[in-house]
Coordinates of C-alpha atoms and ligand atoms in Angstrom, one line a residue:
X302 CA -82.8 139.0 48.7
X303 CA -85.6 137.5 50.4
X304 CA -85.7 133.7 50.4
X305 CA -89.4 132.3 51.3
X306 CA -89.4 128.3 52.1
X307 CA -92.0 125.2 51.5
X308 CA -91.9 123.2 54.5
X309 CA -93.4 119.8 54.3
X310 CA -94.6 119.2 58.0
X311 CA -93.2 116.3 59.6
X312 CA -96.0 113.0 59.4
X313 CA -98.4 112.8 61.9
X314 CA -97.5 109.9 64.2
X315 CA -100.5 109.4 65.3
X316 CA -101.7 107.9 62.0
X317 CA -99.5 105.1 63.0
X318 CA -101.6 104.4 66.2
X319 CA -103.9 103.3 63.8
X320 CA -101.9 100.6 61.8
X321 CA -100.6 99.0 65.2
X322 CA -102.4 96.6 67.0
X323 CA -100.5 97.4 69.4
X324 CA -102.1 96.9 73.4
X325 CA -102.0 99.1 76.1
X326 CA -101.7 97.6 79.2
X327 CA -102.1 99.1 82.8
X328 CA -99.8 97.2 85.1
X329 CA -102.0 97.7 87.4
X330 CA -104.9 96.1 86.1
X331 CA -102.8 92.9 85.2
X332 CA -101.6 92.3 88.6
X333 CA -105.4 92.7 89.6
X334 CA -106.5 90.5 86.9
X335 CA -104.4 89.3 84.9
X336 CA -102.0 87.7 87.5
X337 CA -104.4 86.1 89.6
X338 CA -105.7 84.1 86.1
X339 CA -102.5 83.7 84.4
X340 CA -101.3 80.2 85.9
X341 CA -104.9 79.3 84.8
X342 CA -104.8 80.6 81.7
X343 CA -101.5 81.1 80.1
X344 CA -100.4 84.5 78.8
X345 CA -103.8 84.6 76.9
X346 CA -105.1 86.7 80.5
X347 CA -102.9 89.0 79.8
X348 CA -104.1 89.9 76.2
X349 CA -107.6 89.7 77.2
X350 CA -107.2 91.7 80.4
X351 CA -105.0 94.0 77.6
X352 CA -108.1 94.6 75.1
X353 CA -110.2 96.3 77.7
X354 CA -107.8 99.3 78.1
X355 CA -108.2 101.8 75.3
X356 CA -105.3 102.4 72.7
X357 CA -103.7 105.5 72.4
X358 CA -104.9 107.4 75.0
X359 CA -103.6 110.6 73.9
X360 CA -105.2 112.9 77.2
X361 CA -102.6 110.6 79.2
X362 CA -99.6 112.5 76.7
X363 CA -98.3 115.4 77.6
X364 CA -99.1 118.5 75.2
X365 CA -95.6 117.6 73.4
X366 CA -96.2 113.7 73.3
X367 CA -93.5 112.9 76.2
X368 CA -95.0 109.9 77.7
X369 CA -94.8 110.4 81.4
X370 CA -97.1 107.5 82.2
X371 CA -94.5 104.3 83.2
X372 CA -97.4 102.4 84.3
X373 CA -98.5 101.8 81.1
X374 CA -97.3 99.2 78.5
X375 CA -98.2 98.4 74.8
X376 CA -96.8 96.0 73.0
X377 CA -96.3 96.1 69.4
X378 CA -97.1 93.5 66.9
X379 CA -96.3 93.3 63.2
X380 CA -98.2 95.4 60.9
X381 CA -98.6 93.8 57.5
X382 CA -99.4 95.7 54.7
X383 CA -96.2 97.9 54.6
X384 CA -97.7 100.8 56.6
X385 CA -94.8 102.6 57.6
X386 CA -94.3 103.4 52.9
X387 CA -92.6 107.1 53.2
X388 CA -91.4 106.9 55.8
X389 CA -87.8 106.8 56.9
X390 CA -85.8 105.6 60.1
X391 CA -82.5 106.0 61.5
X392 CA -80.8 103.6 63.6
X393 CA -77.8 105.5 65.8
X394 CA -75.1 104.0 67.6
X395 CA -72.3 104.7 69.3
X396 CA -70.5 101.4 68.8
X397 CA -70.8 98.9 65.7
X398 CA -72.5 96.3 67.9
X399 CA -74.5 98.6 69.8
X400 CA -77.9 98.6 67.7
X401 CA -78.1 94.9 66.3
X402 CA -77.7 94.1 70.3
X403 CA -80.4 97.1 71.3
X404 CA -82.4 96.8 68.3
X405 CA -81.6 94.4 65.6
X406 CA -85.4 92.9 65.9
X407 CA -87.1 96.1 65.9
X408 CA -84.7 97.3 62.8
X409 CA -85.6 94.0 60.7
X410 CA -89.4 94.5 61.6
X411 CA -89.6 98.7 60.7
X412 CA -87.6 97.9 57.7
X413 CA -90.1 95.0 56.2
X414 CA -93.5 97.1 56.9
X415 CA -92.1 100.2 54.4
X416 CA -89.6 102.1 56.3
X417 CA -86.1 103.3 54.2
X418 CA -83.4 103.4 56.5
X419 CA -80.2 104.5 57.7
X420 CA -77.4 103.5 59.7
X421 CA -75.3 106.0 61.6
X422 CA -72.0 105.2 63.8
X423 CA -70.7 108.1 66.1
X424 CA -67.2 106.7 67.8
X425 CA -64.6 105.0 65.3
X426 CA -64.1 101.5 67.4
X427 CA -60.7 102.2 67.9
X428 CA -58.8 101.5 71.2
X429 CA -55.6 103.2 70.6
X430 CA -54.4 100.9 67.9
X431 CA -55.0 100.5 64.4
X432 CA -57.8 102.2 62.6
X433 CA -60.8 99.8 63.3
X434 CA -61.0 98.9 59.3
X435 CA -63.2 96.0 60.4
X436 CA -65.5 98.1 62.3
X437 CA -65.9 100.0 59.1
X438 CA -66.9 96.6 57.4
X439 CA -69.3 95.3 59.6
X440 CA -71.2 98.3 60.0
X441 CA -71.6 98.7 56.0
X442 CA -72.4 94.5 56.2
X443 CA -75.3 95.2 58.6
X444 CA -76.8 98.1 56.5
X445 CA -76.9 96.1 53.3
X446 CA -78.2 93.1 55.4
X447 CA -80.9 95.1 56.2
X448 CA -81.5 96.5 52.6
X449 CA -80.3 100.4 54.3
X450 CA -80.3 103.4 51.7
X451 CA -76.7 104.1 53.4
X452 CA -74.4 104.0 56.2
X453 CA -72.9 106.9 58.2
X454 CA -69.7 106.8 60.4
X455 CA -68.6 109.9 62.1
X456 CA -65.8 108.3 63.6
X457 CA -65.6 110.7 66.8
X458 CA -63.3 109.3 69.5
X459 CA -64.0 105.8 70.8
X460 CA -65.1 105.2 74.8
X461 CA -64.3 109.2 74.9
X462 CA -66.5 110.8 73.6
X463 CA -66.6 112.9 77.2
X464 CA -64.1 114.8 75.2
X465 CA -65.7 116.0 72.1
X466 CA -68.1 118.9 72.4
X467 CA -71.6 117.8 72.2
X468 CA -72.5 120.4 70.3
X469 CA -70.3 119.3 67.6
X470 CA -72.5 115.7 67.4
X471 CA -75.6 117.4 67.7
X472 CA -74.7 119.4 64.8
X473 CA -74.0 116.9 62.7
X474 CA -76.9 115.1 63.8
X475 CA -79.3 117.4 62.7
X476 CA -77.6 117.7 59.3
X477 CA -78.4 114.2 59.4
X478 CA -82.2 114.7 60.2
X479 CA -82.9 117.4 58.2
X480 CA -81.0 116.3 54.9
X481 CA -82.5 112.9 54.9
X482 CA -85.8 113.6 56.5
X483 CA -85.8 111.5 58.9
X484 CA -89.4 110.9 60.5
X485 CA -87.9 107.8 62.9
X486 CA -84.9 107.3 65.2
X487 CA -83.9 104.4 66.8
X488 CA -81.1 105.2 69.5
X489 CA -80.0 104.9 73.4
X490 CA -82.9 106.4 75.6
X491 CA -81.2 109.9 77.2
X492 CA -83.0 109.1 80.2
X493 CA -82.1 105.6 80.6
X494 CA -80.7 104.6 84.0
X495 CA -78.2 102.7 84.8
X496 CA -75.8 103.3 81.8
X497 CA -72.0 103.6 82.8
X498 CA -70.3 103.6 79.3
X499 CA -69.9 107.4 78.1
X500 CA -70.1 107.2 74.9
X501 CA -73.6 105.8 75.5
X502 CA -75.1 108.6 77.2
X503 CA -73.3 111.2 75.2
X504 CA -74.8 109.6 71.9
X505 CA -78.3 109.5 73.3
X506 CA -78.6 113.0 75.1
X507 CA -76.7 114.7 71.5
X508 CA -79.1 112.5 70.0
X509 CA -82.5 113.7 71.4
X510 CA -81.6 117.5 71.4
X511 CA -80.2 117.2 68.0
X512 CA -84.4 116.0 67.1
X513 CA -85.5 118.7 69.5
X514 CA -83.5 121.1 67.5
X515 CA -84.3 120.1 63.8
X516 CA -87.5 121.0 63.6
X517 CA -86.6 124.4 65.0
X518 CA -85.9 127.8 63.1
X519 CA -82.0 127.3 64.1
X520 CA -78.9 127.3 61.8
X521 CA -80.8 128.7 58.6
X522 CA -77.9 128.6 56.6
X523 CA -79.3 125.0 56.5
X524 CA -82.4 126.5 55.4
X525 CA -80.5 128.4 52.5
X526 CA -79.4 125.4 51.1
X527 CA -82.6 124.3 51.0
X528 CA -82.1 121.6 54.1
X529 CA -85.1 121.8 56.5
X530 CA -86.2 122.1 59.0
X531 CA -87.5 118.5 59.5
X532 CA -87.9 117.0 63.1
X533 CA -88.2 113.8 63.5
X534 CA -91.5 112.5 64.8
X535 CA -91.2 108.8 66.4
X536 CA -88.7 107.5 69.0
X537 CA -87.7 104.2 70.2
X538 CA -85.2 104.4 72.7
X539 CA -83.5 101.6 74.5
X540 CA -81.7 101.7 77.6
X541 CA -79.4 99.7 79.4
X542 CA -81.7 98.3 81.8
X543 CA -85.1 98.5 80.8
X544 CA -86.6 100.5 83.4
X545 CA -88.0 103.1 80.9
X546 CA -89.6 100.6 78.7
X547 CA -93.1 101.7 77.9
X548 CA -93.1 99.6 74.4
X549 CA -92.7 96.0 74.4
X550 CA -92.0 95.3 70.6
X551 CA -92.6 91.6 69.4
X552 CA -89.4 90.4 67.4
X553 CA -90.3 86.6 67.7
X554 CA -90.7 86.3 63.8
X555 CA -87.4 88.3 63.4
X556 CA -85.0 86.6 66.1
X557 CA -83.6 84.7 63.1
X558 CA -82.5 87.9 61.4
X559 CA -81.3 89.5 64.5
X560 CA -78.9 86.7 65.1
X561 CA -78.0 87.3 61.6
X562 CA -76.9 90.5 61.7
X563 CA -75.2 90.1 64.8
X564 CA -73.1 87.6 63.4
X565 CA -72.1 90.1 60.9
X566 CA -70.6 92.2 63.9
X567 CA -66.5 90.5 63.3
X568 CA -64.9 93.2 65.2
X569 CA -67.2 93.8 68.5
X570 CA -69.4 92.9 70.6
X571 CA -70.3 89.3 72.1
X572 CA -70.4 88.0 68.4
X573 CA -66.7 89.1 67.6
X574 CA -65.1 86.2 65.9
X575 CA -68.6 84.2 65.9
X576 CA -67.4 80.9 66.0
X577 CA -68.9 79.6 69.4
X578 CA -70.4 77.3 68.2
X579 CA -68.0 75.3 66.2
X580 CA -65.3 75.4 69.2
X581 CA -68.1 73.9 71.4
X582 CA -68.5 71.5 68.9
X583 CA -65.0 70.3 68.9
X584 CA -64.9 70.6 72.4
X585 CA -67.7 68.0 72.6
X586 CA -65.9 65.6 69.9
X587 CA -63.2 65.0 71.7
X588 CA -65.0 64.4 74.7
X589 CA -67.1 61.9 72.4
X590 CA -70.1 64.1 72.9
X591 CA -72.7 66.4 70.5
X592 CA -75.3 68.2 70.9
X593 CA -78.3 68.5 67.9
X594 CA -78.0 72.2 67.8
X595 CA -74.4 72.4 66.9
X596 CA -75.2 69.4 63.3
X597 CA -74.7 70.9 60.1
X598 CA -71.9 73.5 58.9
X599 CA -70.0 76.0 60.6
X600 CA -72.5 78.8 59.9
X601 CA -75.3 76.3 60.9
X602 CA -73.4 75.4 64.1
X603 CA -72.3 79.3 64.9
X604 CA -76.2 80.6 64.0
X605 CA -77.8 77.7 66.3
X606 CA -75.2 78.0 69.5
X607 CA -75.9 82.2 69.4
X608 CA -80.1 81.8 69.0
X609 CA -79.9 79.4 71.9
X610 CA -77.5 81.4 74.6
X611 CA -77.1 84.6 73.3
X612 CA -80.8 85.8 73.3
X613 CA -82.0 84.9 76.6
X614 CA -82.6 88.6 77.6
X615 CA -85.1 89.1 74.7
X616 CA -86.4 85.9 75.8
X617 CA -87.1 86.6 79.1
X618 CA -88.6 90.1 78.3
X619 CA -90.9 88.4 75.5
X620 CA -92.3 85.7 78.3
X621 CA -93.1 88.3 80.6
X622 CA -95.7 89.5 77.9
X623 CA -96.8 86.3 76.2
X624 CA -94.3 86.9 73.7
X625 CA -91.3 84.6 72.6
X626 CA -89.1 87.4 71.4
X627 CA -89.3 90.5 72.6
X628 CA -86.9 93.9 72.5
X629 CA -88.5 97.1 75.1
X630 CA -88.3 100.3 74.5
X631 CA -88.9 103.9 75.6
X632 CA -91.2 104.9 72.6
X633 CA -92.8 108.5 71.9
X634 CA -93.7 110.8 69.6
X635 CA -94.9 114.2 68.9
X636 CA -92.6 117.3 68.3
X637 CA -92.7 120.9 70.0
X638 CA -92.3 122.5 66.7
X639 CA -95.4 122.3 63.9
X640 CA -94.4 124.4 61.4
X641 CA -96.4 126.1 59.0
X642 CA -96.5 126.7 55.3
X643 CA -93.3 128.9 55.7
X644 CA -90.4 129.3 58.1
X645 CA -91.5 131.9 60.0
X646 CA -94.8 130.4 61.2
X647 CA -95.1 128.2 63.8
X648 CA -98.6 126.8 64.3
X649 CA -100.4 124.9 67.3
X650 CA -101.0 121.3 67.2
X651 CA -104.1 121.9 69.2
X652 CA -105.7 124.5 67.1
X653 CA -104.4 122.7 63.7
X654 CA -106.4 119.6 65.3
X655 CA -109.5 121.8 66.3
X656 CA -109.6 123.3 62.9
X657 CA -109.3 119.5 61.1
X658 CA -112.4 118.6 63.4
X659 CA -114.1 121.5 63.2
X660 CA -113.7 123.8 60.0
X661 CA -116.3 124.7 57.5
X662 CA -117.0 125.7 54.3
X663 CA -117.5 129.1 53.1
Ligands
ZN111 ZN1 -71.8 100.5 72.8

């Protein structure tokens, strides 16, 4: 039997380059410019100095749309108008706390300008006792916070995941990508420095071959099902210490639901338990002290004390661009693999974009 396939290429993300007003900024030219002005003038040199660069330089991308360029920095605004319609995401952890920490802005924001989305969990929380029920909860809480089509646990070994095979995540990963069409991941940046817990690195690097792989002519019994392929286009990948950032996205509008979903994280994570703020409060009582922040009712108390200590990191990240919030990623997009109207044909983005600017009638 011969089985022919319809393949729906994946969206062009460079449509989206369109929608943000997003700014790319040369490092270089702000220290030469921007710097010298900015005492003057307030973080409005920067944004001016900003505007003169030209977005989206795409001759600065590599043929396959890897970013190589860390000198470069764009921020990213929000984009009324729901821009990102059709489009779906998927926001992958290792750890229940992991991605409202990483990316709980950036989630919020993607989410209320169109995107569906999905959650996915790879370790199971647990640390030799129990079976992490709570973990279970929380991460279903945050999806339906955030209005998620579903969430996904694949409950792999917690804090050792240097004992699975990676092949067996990355399998399951692109089950994931291909089934749902995802065109967006959110995840832990494979080539982030710095990171020392395992199950980190292990998610990201399964993570990022797993998209490599999707779009790709592999496993066709996925194909036979009528699964794929389907790479995801768009990545924002966070690391543990920034150094790869090349996106700066502004989450000052969404802080508020960011320390809302955190607080949804009961079982991990700096949150876990979320009552801070009350046991400051009664702290301060019976020293015959209060503080404004902490008025109101134990959520109101809890909310306030987390916004005000918890965040300083995206604080400090937004100031250092003009921003009040701000989350940084390692953003690209672009995939090796075009596919063309069937499975077996694989076309060139180049010549695909030559023939777009250049074709005529007969
Ligand atoms: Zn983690």
């Amino acid at each position: 039997m011969k089985i022919t396939f319809a393949f729906k290429n994946t969206k062009n993300s460079d449509d989206k380059y369109s929608y943000i007003k997003s700014v790319i900024m040369k490092r270089k030219e702000f220290f030469q410019k921007g710097l010298a002005t900015s005492a003057l003038l307030g973080s409005s040199a920067w944004i001016s100095a900003a505007d003169e660069v030209p977005q989206n330089d795409q001759n600065k991308k590599t043929p396959w749309g890897y970013d190589v360029n860390y000198d470069e920095v764009r921020i990213e605004r929000d984009m009324p108008g729901q821009p990102h319609k059709g489009k779906v995401l998927m926001a992958i952890q290792p750890h229940s706390d992991d991605i409202p920490l990483h990316a709980g802005g950036l989630v919020a924001k993607l989410l209320d300008e169109g995107y569906e989305g999905y959650l996915c969990s790879v370790s199971d929380d647990a640390r030799g006792e129990g079976d992490y029920k709570q973990n279970r909860i929380d991460n279903q809480n945050i999806a339906d916070f955030y209005g998620m089509k579903g969430s996904f646990e694949l409950l792999m070994p917690h804090h050792q995941l240097g004992s699975i095979g990676i092949q067996d995540l990355i399998q399951r990963v692109i089950f994931l990508f291909r089934a749902f069409k995802i065109d967006t991941i959110i995840c832990i940046d494979p080539w982030g420095h710095y990171e020392e817990n395992p199950d980190h690195y292990i998610t990201g690097r399964a993570v990022e071959a797993a998209r490599w792989t999707a779009g790709n002519l592999d496993y066709n019994e996925h194909f036979a099902a009528g699964i794929g392929p389907y790479a995801p286009n768009e990545r924002y990948y966070y690391s543990r210490a920034n150094q790869t950032d090349n996106l700066i996205v502004d989450i000052s509008n969404y802080i508020d639901k960011k320390v809302g979903v955190n607080l949804l994280n009961i079982a991990k994570g700096p949150f876990a338990g979320g009552d801070k703020g009350v046991k400051l409060r009664e702290r301060l009582a019976k020293e015959g002290k209060r503080l404004a922040i902490l008025d109101g009712d134990d959520r109101t108390a809890n909310f306030n004390y987390y916004k005000t200590f918890s965040f300083s990191g995206d604080k400090r990240l937004g100031e250092k661009y003009g921003l009040q919030y701000a989350e940084g990623f390692h953003y690209m997009s672009g995939t090796p693999w075009v596919l063309g109207p069937t499975a077996t044909e694989r076309v060139s983005p180049q010549v695909e974009e030559y023939i777009k600017n250049n074709s005529l009638s007969l």
